[in-house]
Amino acid sequence: MVRKAQGSPAKALTAPAGHGMFEGVRAVFVEGGILGKRIEIWKKRLIGLGGQVLDPGKRIPREATHILAADAERLIKQYGREQVEESPLFLVSFGWLEESLAQGKLLPPNAYRVFSSSRSGSAGRSPARSRSASPDTAQSRGGNLLESPTASAQPPAPKTPATSAQKRLREAHERAEDLAAEVREDNEQSGAVALVGAEDEGGESSERREGEGGQGFGLQGDWRPGGGDKQLEKWGEVRNDVTKEKEAMGIRPLGSTAEAIGREVMRIEPPRGNATEQPTHSGGGSDEDHEILLRAAKRARIEGADSGKPQGGLERALVEVNEEGFLDLRENQTPAGMANPELNRGLLKVLGELKDIYRDAFGDDRRSFSYYKAISVVENLSFKVTSAEQLKGLPSIGRSLLDVVRDILGTGTTPRLLALKNDPMVRALFEFGSVWGIGPVTARKLYDMGYRKLEELEKEPSLTQAQRTGVKFFYDIQQRIPRHEAAEMEALVQRVATELCPGIEVLCGGSYRRGKATCGDMDMVLTHPDGHSHKGLLPKLVARLKEIDFVTEDLLVGPSHSADDSDHGVDTYFGLCKYPGRELRHRIDFKVYPRDQHAFGLLAWTGNDVLNRRLRLIASAQQLHLNDHGMYPAIYREGDSVHNVSRGSESVPCYTERDIFRTLRVKYLEPKERNL
DNA sequence: GGGCCGTACTG
DNA sequence: CAGTACG
DNA sequence: GCCC
C-alpha cells in the first residue's frame, strides 16, 4: 500500500525498496520541535534516495507531496490554520520519514499524519472512505485501525485460512462485546466510573485542535477527558445547556426535575403549523391534495395492521406528518450556528471508528447507520459532553451507545473498539473493505484466500477493473477535497460542458452543495432547460474531460440512455479526476437528468443520505414513492408486500426542490441545512 | 420482534 | 442473482 | 445499532 504520493501514482503500490524509495516525493520540512541538525540529516537521506526537498515558503507549495512537521502547532504556525486544514496533502510527522528509512520502504503516510496521529503512530487517522453512511463533516472522520508501521512490514501471508473469515469475524465481534461487558462490570463494582472532562485540558488545548480529523486517541492518545475539579460547580450551567439544547431540537422534558435529568421522558414536539410560509403548490401539493393523501395514508395504516402491510418505520413517518403544518426536519440541529463538533472531538472520533468498522469490516450497515446518526446528533451539540447522562433521551442515542459514551468519557476509548482494532483479521477486513468496489463480502473472500495486505491484492485475478483501480488509488481517493478546489473543478466542468452543449446546467451536489469545508468527492448533476439537449452529452463530456486530462480513470460507465429513449433517460458516470496540476486522484460522479427529473435528481444527489431516507419514508406514509427520478402515487397491488409497490404512471411534477418539499409537507431545507 | 430508502451497474 | 455503489 |  505504498503510494508514491503524486509523482507517479500509477506505481502507487510498487514503490521500490531502499534505493530510490523516495522517488516522486517532494517534501517540505517545517522547522522546529526537533533539532535542526537531525532535519538536515533527514533531508540529505531523502534526497539521496530519490526525493526532493522544497522550500517551505509562506504558502504550501503546490508541487509538494508531503509536508513534514514535528506536530500540528508548527504546521499551523508556518502556514496558518486555513491552509493546513484545507490541504489535501500528507501532513505528516517526522516519524514517517524516520520509520520509512528504518524499514527501507516508503510507508503509507496516513498513520503519521500530524493531524490525528498520536506520537505512537498506531492511532493514525482513518481512511474513512466516502461510502454512503458517513457524516461528511471533516471533523468526524473515524480513526484508523490499519497502517500502523508494523502492519505494513509484515511478510506475505500464507494462504491457509483455518476457519472461514465469516465465522472468525463473528467471534471477533463477540470477543469485543464480552470484553466491553467485563470492563463495564469491573468499573461498576469498583465504583471507578469516571465522569470528568468539564473543562478544556489546559491552556494549550485550543491551539492543539485539529482541523479535520480529531486527535489521536487510545492508549497514549492525545485526547483524554479533562480534569473533573470544576465538574460540580459547572453542573448547573451544563445542565441548563443540555436542556436548552434538547428544547432546540424539539425534545421536551416532561415533568423533569433538576435531579432527574437523566431520567427525563422525552418526546418529539409536534411540528408547528407554518403552512402560510409555504407557497401553495400549483400542481399536486395543494392542501386538498394533501388531505386526500393523508387520509389514504391513515387508511393504509389501519388496513395494514390487519393485512400485514407496512408497519414500523412507515408508521413513525406517518406520525410525523400526521400533524397540521409542515414537518421541520431540523430537530436535531442546533440553531444559530451554535453547533460545535470540536467540543466533542474525542468522543466523535471513537464513535466514527466504530461506525467505519461496523460498515467496512463487518458489513453491519444497520448498526453502522445507528452510529452515524448518533454521531450526527453529537456533532450538533453546542456543549462539551462530560457525562453520558447528558445524552440520555436524545434521538438515536440508546442504551448501548450510552454505555460506549460512558466508556469513552472515562478512558478515552471503549474496550470493544480496542479489541477490534487489535484484531489482525478485523484490521485486514477493514482495509480491504475500504477499497472502492470491495465490500465486506469480497473482503472476507480475499481474507479467506490468504490475503492480508492491500498491495498483495493487485495481482488477484478475480478483482474487477474498478476494484483494481480502487486499490491502486486507495490513498488518493481518501484525501478530502478542499472546498475551494471543488469550486474550481465545478467551474471547469461547467466551462467544458457549456462548450459542448450551450445552456447546460451543471451543479456540484453532495457534501459540496451542503456547504462542507471539505468534500470526499464531486457529485456533478447536469440538466438542460430545454428538456432535450442533454441527450447524448455525457459520453462526449467525459471524453472531452479525459482529453484535457481532468477525468483520468473509469469506475462505472452507465449505458447511454438519453441517446435513445428507453429508460428514465438518466446517464451515469463514476470515475476519478485530477485537480489541475496535481496527480492526486479524486472521485467524481456525473448524473445527467432530463429536465423534468432534475429536481428529484438534484435532491437525491445533494443528500445527505439520512435526509433522502427520511423523505422517502415520509413519502411512503403519504402513499408516494420518492426516488431520484420522480415522485409517484404508490399503488399497492393486491397481495404485494410493501417492497413490491408498483409506481403509478406519472410523477408528481416538481420543477424545483422546493416543490418536492412542499408536496411532502416538509419545511424546505436549504442545502446547507441538509446535514441531518 | 420487526422495520430500517430506493435505484443501478457488474459479473 | 448477490454485491457494491450513490446520496 | 435505534425505535416502535
XYZ file of N, CA and C (backbone and C1' of nucleotides) in Angstrom, chain A residues 129 131 437 442 521 616, chain C residues 2-7:
60
model
N -13.442 5.902 4.144
C -13.848 6.041 2.750
C -15.172 6.760 2.654
N -17.877 6.235 1.462
C -19.006 5.419 1.074
C -20.218 6.045 1.717
N -15.269 -0.436 -4.383
C -15.667 -1.618 -5.137
C -15.533 -2.913 -4.359
N -16.631 -9.381 -0.234
C -15.414 -9.593 -1.014
C -14.190 -9.514 -0.116
N -15.805 13.733 -2.341
C -15.818 13.544 -3.787
C -16.620 14.658 -4.440
N -38.044 9.752 1.856
C -38.679 8.611 1.192
C -39.662 7.919 2.114
P -29.938 -12.999 -3.955
O -28.383 -12.733 -3.815
C -27.466 -13.820 -3.858
C -26.059 -13.251 -3.912
C -25.702 -12.343 -2.730
O -24.329 -12.539 -2.441
C -25.603 -11.113 -4.757
P -23.721 -11.797 -1.155
O -23.012 -10.529 -1.805
C -21.947 -10.726 -2.729
C -21.532 -9.380 -3.292
C -21.322 -8.283 -2.234
O -19.973 -7.856 -2.328
C -22.579 -7.490 -4.090
P -19.390 -6.832 -1.330
O -19.640 -5.424 -2.023
C -18.967 -5.126 -3.247
C -19.511 -3.840 -3.810
C -19.552 -2.676 -2.814
O -18.430 -1.845 -3.054
C -21.479 -2.773 -4.250
P -18.266 -0.489 -2.237
O -19.173 0.536 -3.048
C -18.905 0.756 -4.436
C -19.980 1.609 -5.041
C -20.300 2.849 -4.216
O -19.533 3.940 -4.689
C -22.277 1.796 -5.066
P -19.471 5.236 -3.813
O -20.860 5.973 -4.071
C -21.091 6.610 -5.315
C -22.423 7.300 -5.255
C -22.668 8.021 -3.922
O -22.033 9.286 -3.942
C -24.608 6.797 -4.612
P -21.711 10.037 -2.650
O -23.102 10.633 -2.148
C -23.660 11.743 -2.847
C -25.105 11.907 -2.410
C -25.277 12.055 -0.898
O -25.128 13.423 -0.525
C -26.828 10.483 -1.754
